[in-house]
GROMACS .gro file of C-alpha atoms in nm:
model
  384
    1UNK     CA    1   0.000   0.000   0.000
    2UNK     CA    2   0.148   0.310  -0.120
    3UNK     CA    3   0.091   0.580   0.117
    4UNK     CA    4  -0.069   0.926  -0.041
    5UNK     CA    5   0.272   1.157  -0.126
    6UNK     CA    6   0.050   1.476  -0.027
    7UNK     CA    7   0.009   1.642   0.317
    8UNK     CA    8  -0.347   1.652   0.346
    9UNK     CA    9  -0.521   1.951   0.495
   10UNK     CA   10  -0.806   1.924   0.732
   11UNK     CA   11  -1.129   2.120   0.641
   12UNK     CA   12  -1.394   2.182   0.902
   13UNK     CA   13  -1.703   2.266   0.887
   14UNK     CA   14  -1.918   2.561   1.129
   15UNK     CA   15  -2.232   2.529   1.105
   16UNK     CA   16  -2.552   2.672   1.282
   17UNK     CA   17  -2.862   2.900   1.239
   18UNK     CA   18  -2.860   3.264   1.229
   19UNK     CA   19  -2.700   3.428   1.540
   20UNK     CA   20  -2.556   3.128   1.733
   21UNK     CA   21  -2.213   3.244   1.741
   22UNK     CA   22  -2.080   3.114   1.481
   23UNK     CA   23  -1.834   3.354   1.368
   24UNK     CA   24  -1.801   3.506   1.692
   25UNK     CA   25  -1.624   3.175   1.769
   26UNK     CA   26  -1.443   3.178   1.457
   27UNK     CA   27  -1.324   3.501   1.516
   28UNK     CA   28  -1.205   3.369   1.880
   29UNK     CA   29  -1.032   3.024   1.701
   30UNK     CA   30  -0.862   3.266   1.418
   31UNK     CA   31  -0.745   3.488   1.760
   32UNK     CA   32  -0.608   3.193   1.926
   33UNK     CA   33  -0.442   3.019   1.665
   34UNK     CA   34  -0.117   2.978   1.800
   35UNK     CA   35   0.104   3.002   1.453
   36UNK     CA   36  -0.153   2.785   1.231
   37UNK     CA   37  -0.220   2.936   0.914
   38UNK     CA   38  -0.641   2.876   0.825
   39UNK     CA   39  -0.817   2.947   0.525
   40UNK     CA   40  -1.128   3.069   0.574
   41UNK     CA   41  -1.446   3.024   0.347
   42UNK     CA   42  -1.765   3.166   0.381
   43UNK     CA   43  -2.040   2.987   0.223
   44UNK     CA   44  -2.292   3.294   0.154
   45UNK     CA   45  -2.310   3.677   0.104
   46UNK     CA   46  -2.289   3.738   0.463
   47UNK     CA   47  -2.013   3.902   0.688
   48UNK     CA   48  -1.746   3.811   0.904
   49UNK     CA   49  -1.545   4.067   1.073
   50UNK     CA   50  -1.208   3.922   1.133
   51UNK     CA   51  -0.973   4.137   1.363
   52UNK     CA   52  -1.165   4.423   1.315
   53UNK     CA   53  -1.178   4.363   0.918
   54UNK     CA   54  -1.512   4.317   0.771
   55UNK     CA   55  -1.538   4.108   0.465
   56UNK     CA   56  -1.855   4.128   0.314
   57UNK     CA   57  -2.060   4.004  -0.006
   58UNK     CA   58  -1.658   3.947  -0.147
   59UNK     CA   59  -1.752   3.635  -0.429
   60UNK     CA   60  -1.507   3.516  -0.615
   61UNK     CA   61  -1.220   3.695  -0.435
   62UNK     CA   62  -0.957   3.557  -0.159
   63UNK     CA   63  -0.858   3.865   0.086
   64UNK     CA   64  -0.545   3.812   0.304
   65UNK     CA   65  -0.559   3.847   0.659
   66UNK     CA   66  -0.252   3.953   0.769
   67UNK     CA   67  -0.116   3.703   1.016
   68UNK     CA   68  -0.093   3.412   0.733
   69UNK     CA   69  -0.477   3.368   0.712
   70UNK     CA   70  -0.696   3.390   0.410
   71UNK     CA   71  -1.051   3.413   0.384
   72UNK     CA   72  -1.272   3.390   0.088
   73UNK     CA   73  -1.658   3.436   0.015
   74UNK     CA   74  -1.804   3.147  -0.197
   75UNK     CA   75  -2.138   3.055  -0.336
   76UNK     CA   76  -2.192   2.642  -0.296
   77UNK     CA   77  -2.124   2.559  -0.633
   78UNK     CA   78  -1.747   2.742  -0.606
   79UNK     CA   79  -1.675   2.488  -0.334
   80UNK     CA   80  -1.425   2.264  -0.535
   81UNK     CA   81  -1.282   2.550  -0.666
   82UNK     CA   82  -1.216   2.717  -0.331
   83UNK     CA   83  -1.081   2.450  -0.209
   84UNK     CA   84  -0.843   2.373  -0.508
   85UNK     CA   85  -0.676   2.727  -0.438
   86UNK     CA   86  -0.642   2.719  -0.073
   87UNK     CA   87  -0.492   2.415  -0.071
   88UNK     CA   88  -0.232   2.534  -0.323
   89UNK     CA   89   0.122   2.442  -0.183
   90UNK     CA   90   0.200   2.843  -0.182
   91UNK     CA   91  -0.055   2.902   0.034
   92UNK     CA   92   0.098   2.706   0.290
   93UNK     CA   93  -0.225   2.698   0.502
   94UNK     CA   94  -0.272   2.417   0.765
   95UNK     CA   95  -0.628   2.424   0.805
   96UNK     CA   96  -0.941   2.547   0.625
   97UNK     CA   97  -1.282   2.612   0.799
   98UNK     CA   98  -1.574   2.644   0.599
   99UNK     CA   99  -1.839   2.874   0.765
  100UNK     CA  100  -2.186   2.780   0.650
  101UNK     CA  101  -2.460   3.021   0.602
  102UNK     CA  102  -2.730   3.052   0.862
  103UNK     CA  103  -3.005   2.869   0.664
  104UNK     CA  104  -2.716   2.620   0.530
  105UNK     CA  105  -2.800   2.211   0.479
  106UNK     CA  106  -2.475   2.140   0.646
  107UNK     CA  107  -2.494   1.771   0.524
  108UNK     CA  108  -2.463   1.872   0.215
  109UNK     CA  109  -2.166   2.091   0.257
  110UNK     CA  110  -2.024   1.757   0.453
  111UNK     CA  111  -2.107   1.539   0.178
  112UNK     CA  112  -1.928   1.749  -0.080
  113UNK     CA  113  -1.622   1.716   0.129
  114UNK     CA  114  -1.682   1.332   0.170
  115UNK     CA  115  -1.702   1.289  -0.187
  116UNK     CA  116  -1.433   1.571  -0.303
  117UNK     CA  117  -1.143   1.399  -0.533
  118UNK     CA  118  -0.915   1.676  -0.418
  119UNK     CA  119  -0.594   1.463  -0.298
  120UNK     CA  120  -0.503   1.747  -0.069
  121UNK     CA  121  -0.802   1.798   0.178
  122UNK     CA  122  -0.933   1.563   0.459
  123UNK     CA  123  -1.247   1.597   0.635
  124UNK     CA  124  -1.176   1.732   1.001
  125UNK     CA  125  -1.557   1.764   1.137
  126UNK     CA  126  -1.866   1.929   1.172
  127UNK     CA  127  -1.917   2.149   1.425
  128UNK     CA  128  -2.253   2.278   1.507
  129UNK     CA  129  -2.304   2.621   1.727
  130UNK     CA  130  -2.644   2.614   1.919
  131UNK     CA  131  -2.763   2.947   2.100
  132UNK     CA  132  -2.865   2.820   2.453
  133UNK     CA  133  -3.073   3.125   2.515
  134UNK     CA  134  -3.293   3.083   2.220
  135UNK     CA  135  -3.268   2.712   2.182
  136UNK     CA  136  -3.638   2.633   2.215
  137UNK     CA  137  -3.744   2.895   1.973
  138UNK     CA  138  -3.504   2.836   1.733
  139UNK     CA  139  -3.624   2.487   1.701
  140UNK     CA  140  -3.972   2.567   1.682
  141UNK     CA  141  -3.924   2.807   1.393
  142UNK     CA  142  -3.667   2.541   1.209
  143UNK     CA  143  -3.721   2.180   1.357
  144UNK     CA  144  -3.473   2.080   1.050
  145UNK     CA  145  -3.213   2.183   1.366
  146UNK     CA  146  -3.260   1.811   1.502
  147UNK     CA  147  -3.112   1.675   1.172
  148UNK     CA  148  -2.859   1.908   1.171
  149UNK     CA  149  -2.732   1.806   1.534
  150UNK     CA  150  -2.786   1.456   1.412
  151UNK     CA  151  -2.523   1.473   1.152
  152UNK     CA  152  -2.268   1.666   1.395
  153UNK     CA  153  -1.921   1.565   1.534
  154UNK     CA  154  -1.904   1.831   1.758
  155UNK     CA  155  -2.159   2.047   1.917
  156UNK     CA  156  -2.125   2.416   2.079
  157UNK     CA  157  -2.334   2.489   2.379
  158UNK     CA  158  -2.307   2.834   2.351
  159UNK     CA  159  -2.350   3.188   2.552
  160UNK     CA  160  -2.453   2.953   2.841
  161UNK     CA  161  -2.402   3.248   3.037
  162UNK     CA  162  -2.755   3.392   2.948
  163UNK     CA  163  -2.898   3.055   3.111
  164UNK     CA  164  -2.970   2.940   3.476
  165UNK     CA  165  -2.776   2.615   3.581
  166UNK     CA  166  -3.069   2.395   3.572
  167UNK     CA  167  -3.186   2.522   3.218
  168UNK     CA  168  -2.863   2.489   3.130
  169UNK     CA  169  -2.857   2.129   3.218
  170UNK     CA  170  -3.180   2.039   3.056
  171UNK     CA  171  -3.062   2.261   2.766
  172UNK     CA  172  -2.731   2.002   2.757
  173UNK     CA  173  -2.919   1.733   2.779
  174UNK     CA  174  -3.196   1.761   2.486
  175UNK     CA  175  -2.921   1.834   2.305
  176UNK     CA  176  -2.666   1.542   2.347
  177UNK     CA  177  -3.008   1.331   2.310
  178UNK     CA  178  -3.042   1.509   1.960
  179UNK     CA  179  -2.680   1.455   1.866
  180UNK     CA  180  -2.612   1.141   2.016
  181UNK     CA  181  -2.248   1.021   1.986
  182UNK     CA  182  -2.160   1.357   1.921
  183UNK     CA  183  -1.970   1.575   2.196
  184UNK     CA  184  -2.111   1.865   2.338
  185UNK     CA  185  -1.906   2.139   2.503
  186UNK     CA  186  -2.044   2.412   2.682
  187UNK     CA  187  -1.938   2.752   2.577
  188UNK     CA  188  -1.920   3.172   2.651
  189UNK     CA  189  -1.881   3.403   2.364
  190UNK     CA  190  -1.763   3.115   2.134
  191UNK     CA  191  -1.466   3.040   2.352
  192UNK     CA  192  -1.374   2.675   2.316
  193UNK     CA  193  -0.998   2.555   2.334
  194UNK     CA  194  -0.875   2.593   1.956
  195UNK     CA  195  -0.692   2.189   1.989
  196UNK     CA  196  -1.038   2.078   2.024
  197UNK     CA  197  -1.047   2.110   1.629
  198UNK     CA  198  -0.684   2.160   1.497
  199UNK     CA  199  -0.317   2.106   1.657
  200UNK     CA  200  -0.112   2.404   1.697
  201UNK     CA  201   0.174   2.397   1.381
  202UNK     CA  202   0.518   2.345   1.420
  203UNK     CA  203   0.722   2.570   1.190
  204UNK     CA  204   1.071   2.416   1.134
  205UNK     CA  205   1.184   2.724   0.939
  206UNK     CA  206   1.166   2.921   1.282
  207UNK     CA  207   0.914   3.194   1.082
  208UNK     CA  208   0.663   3.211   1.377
  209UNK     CA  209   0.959   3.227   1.673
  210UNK     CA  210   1.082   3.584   1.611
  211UNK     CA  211   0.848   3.780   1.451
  212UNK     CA  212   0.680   4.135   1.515
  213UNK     CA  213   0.381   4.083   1.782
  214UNK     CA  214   0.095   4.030   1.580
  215UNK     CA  215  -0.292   4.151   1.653
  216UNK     CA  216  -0.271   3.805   1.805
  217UNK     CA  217  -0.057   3.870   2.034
  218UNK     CA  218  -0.178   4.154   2.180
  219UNK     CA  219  -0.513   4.002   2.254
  220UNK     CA  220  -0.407   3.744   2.417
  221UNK     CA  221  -0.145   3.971   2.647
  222UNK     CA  222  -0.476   4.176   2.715
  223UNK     CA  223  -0.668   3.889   2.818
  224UNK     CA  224  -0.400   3.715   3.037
  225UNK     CA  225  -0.426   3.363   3.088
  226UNK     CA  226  -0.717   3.372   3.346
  227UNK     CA  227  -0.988   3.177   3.076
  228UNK     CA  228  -0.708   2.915   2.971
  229UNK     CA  229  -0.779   2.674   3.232
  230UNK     CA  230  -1.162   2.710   3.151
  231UNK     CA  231  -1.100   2.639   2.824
  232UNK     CA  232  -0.929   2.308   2.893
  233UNK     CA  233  -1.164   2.233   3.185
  234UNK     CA  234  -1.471   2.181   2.881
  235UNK     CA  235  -1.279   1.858   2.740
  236UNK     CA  236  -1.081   1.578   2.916
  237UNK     CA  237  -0.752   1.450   2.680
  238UNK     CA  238  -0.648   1.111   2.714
  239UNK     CA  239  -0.266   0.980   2.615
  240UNK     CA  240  -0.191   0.582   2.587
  241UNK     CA  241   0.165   0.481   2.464
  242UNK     CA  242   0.230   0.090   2.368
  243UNK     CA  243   0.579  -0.036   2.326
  244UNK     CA  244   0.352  -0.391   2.230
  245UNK     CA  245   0.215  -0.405   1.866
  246UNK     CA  246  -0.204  -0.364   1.844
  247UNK     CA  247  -0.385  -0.656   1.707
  248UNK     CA  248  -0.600  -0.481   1.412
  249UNK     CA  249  -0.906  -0.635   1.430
  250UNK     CA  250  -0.917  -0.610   1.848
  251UNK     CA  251  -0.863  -0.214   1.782
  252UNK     CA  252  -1.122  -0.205   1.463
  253UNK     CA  253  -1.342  -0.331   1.716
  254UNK     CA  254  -1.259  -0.050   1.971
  255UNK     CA  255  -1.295   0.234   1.720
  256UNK     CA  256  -1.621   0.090   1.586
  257UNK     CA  257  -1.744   0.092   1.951
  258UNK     CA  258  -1.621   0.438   2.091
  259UNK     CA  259  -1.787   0.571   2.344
  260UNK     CA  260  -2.022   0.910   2.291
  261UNK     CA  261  -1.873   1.260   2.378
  262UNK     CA  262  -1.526   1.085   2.227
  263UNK     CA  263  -1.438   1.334   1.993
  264UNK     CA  264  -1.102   1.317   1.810
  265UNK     CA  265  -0.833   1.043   1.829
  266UNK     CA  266  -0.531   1.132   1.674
  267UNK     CA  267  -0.167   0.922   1.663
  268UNK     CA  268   0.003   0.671   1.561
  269UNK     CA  269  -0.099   0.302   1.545
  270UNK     CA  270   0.191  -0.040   1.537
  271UNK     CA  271   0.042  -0.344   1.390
  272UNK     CA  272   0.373  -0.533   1.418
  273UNK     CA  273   0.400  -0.820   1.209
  274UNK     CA  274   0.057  -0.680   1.002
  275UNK     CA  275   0.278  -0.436   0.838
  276UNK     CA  276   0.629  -0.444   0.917
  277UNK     CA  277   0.738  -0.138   0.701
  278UNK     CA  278   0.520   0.104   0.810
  279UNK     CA  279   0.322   0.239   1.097
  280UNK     CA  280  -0.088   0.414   1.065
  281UNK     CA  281  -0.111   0.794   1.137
  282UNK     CA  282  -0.463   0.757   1.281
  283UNK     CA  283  -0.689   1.049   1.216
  284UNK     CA  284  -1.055   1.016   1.322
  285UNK     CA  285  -1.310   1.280   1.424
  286UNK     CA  286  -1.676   1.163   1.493
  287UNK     CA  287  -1.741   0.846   1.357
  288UNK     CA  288  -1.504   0.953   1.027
  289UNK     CA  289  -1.185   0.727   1.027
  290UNK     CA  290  -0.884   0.701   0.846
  291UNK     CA  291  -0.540   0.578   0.807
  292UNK     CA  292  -0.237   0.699   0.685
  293UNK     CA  293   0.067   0.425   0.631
  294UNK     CA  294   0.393   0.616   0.658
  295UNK     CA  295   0.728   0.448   0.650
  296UNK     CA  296   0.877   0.378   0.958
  297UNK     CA  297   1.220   0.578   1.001
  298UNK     CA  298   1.567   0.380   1.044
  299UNK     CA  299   1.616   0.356   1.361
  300UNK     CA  300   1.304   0.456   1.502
  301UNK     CA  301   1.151   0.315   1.828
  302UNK     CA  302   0.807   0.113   1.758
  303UNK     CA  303   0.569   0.217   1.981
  304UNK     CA  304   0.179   0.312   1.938
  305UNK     CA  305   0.139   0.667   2.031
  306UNK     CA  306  -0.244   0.793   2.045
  307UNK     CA  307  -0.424   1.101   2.200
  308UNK     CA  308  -0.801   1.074   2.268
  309UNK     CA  309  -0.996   1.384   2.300
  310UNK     CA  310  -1.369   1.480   2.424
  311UNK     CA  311  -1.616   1.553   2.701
  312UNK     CA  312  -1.767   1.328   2.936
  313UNK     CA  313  -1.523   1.023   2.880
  314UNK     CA  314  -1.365   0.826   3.122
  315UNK     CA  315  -1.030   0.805   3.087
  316UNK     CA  316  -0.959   0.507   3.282
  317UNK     CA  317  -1.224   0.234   3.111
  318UNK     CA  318  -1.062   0.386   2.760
  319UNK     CA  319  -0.677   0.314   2.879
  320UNK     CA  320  -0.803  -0.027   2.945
  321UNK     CA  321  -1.007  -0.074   2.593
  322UNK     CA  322  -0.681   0.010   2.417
  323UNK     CA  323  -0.398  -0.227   2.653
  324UNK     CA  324  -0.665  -0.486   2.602
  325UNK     CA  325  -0.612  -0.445   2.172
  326UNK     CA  326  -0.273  -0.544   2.248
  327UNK     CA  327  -0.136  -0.804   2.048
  328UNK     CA  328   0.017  -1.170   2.200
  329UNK     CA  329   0.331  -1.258   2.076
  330UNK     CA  330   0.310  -1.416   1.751
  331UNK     CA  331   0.555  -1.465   1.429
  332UNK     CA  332   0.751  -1.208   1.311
  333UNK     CA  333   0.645  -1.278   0.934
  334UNK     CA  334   0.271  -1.203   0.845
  335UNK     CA  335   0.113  -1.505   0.812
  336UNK     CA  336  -0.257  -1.554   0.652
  337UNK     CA  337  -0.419  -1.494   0.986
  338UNK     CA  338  -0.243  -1.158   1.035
  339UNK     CA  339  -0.278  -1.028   0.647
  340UNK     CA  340  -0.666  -1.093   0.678
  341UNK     CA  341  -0.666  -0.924   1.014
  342UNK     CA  342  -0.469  -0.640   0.854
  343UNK     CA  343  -0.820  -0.586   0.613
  344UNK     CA  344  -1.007  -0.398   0.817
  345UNK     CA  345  -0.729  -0.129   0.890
  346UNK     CA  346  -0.653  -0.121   0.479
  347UNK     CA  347  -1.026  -0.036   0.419
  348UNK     CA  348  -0.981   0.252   0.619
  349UNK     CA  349  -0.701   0.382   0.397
  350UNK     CA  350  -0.757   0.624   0.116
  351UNK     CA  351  -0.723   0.491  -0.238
  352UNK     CA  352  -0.547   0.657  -0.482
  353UNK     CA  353  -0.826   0.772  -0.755
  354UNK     CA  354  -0.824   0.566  -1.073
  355UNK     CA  355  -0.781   0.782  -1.398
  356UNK     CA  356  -1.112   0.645  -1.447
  357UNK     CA  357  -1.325   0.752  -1.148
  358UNK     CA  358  -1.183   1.108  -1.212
  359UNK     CA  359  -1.347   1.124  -1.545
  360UNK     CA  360  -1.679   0.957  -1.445
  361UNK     CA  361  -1.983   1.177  -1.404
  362UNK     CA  362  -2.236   1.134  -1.105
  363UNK     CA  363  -2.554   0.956  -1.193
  364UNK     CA  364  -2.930   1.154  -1.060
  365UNK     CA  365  -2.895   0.876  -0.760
  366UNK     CA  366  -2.583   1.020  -0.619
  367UNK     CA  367  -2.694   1.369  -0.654
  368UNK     CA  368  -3.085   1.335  -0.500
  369UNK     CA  369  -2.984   1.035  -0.234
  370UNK     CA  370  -3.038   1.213   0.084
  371UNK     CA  371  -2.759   1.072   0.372
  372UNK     CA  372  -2.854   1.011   0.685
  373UNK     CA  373  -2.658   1.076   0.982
  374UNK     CA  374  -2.452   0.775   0.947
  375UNK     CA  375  -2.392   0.763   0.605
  376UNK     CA  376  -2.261   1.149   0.676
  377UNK     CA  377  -2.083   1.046   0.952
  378UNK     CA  378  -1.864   0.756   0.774
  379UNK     CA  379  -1.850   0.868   0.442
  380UNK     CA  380  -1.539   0.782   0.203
  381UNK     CA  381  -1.487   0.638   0.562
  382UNK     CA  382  -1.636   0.321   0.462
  383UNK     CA  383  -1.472   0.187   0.162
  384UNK     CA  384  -1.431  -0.206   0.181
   0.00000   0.00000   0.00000
């Protein structure tokens, strides 16, 4: 298996009806990014005010932010193209989130990820704002807001602060009932801890260590660090390190059965004698999986190295779901056992496209099939 020779960027999607938050906690994650360049696209002729910028009704154009950012204004049907620019290696960007419009399906925008043939993009989640103050009206006037939470990775309690405690908890609840596996974190102004959706980027050419202070900067020095702890205290992160290969089908089995509020797991997985040349960079958000096989270095120690991340989970029963996908010892050859075992990690991994499914033009049953939250959820996920 030839792994893909392209660094993939992750694409998120924020999502949720007309004065949620939504940009209010982009605006916060685009504050807080801590060196990581993100493209920004907004799917509609609204606004977004961006460090005191406004970028309005701007179609067709890309407008440069300053501090390595970009943001664009796109109708639907420029998605693909969009993307194909801001993924352009000279725009060096390491994430891109898509910003639907208030009245947005945001399946669909998910599904045109899932099915996107750009090598260069992979889906990193849907996150869907709710407004705890208006919750119950909102839904009355749109109901369509239970699918939406249906379909969502990651959901945003937000300006909680306008609630009582026990409204807030009922509030919490009908909504983790609506969104079931999904994780919900409880929010103030959009505020959420930016590594919830994206790791902070390493620069190896030292461009982000001395630098001018940027707007950044400054807002953060203003704020001081008082809200960081809050921040963190919304999520729980879980680390498990394994110097003993994982038997592939035991840990299939665990990611096919994690637990709700489990939101990202991100890492790197040994399979031992199932692949001997390389190990699985392990990137799953929601119920989307996939693997990544990248050579292993010469030299380098073998060891499974995975971080868990969400709200709600308990870190203890999921350190002992992952020791017990430990492998016994076995042969240090693959034999037939171990290459059939080794099938349900492989179906996880991206396919290069043939020449031919480029060319080939969607029939009226791929464009009218309407997913449901699974079939969202998995996606290009679920290739056998």
């Amino acid at each position: 298996m030839t792994p893909p020779r392209t660094q993939q960027i992750p694409v998120v999607v924020l999502a949720g009806f007309l004065g949620s938050g939504k940009t209010t906690l982009l605006n916060h994650l685009l504050r807080n990014r801590a060196g990581t360049r993100i493209g920004v696209i907004v799917n509609d002729f609204g606004s977004i005010e961006i460090d005191a910028m406004t970028v309005a009704g701007q179609v067709g154009s890309t407008v440069s932010l300053g501090n390595g950012c970009l943001c664009c204004a796109v109708d639907a049907s420029e998605l693909d193209t969009f993307l194909e620019t801001l993924t352009r290696p000279s725009a060096r960007l390491d994430l891109i989130v898509i910003e639907a419009s208030g009245l947005a399906e945001p399946q669909e925008l998910v599904r045109m990820l899932l099915a996107s043939e750009n090598p260069h993009i992979l889906y990193g989640g849907l996150v869907e704002v709710v407004d705890a103050a208006e919750f119950d009206g909102v839904r009355e006037r749109h109901p369509e807001i239970d699918r939406h939470l249906a379909v969502a990775d990651l959901v945003v309690l937000n300006k909680t602060d306008r609630v009582g405690e026990a409204e807030r908890e009922r509030l919490r609840a009908t909504v983790a009932e609506l969104s079931g596996p999904a994780a919900v974190i409880s929010a103030v102004q959009g505020r959420i801890d930016p590594e919830l959706l994206f790791d902070p980027a390493l620069r190896p050419d030292g461009e982000e260590k001395i630098r001018q202070l940027t707007f950044e900067d400054l807002l953060r020095e203003e704020a001081g660090d008082d809200h960081a702890g809050h921040l963190h205290a919304a999520y729980e992160s879980v680390d498990f390190t394994s110097d003993v290969p994982l038997e592939p089908r035991r840990f299939i089995a665990f990611l096919d059965s994690r637990p709700e509020g489990l939101y990202r797991i991100k890492g790197f997985a040994d399979f031992g004698a199932g692949d001997r040349d390389n190990r699985y960079a392990l990137h799953a958000v929601g119920r989307f999986l996939r693997f990544v096989p990248q050579p292993w270095a010469r030299g380098e120690q073998r060891l499974t190295q995975l971080v868990l991340i969400g709200a709600g989970i308990d870190a203890e029963a999921l350190r002992a779901g992952l020791t017990a996908c430990r492998a016994e010892p076995g042969p240090e050859t693959p034999d037939a056992e171990t290459e059939r075992a080794m099938w349900g990690v492989l179906r996880y991994v991206q396919q290069e496209p043939e020449l031919e499914d480029v060319q080939q033009e969607p029939g009226p049953e791929d464009v009218q099939q309407e997913p449901g939250p699974e079939d969202v959820r998995e996606g290009a996920a679920a290739e056998a």
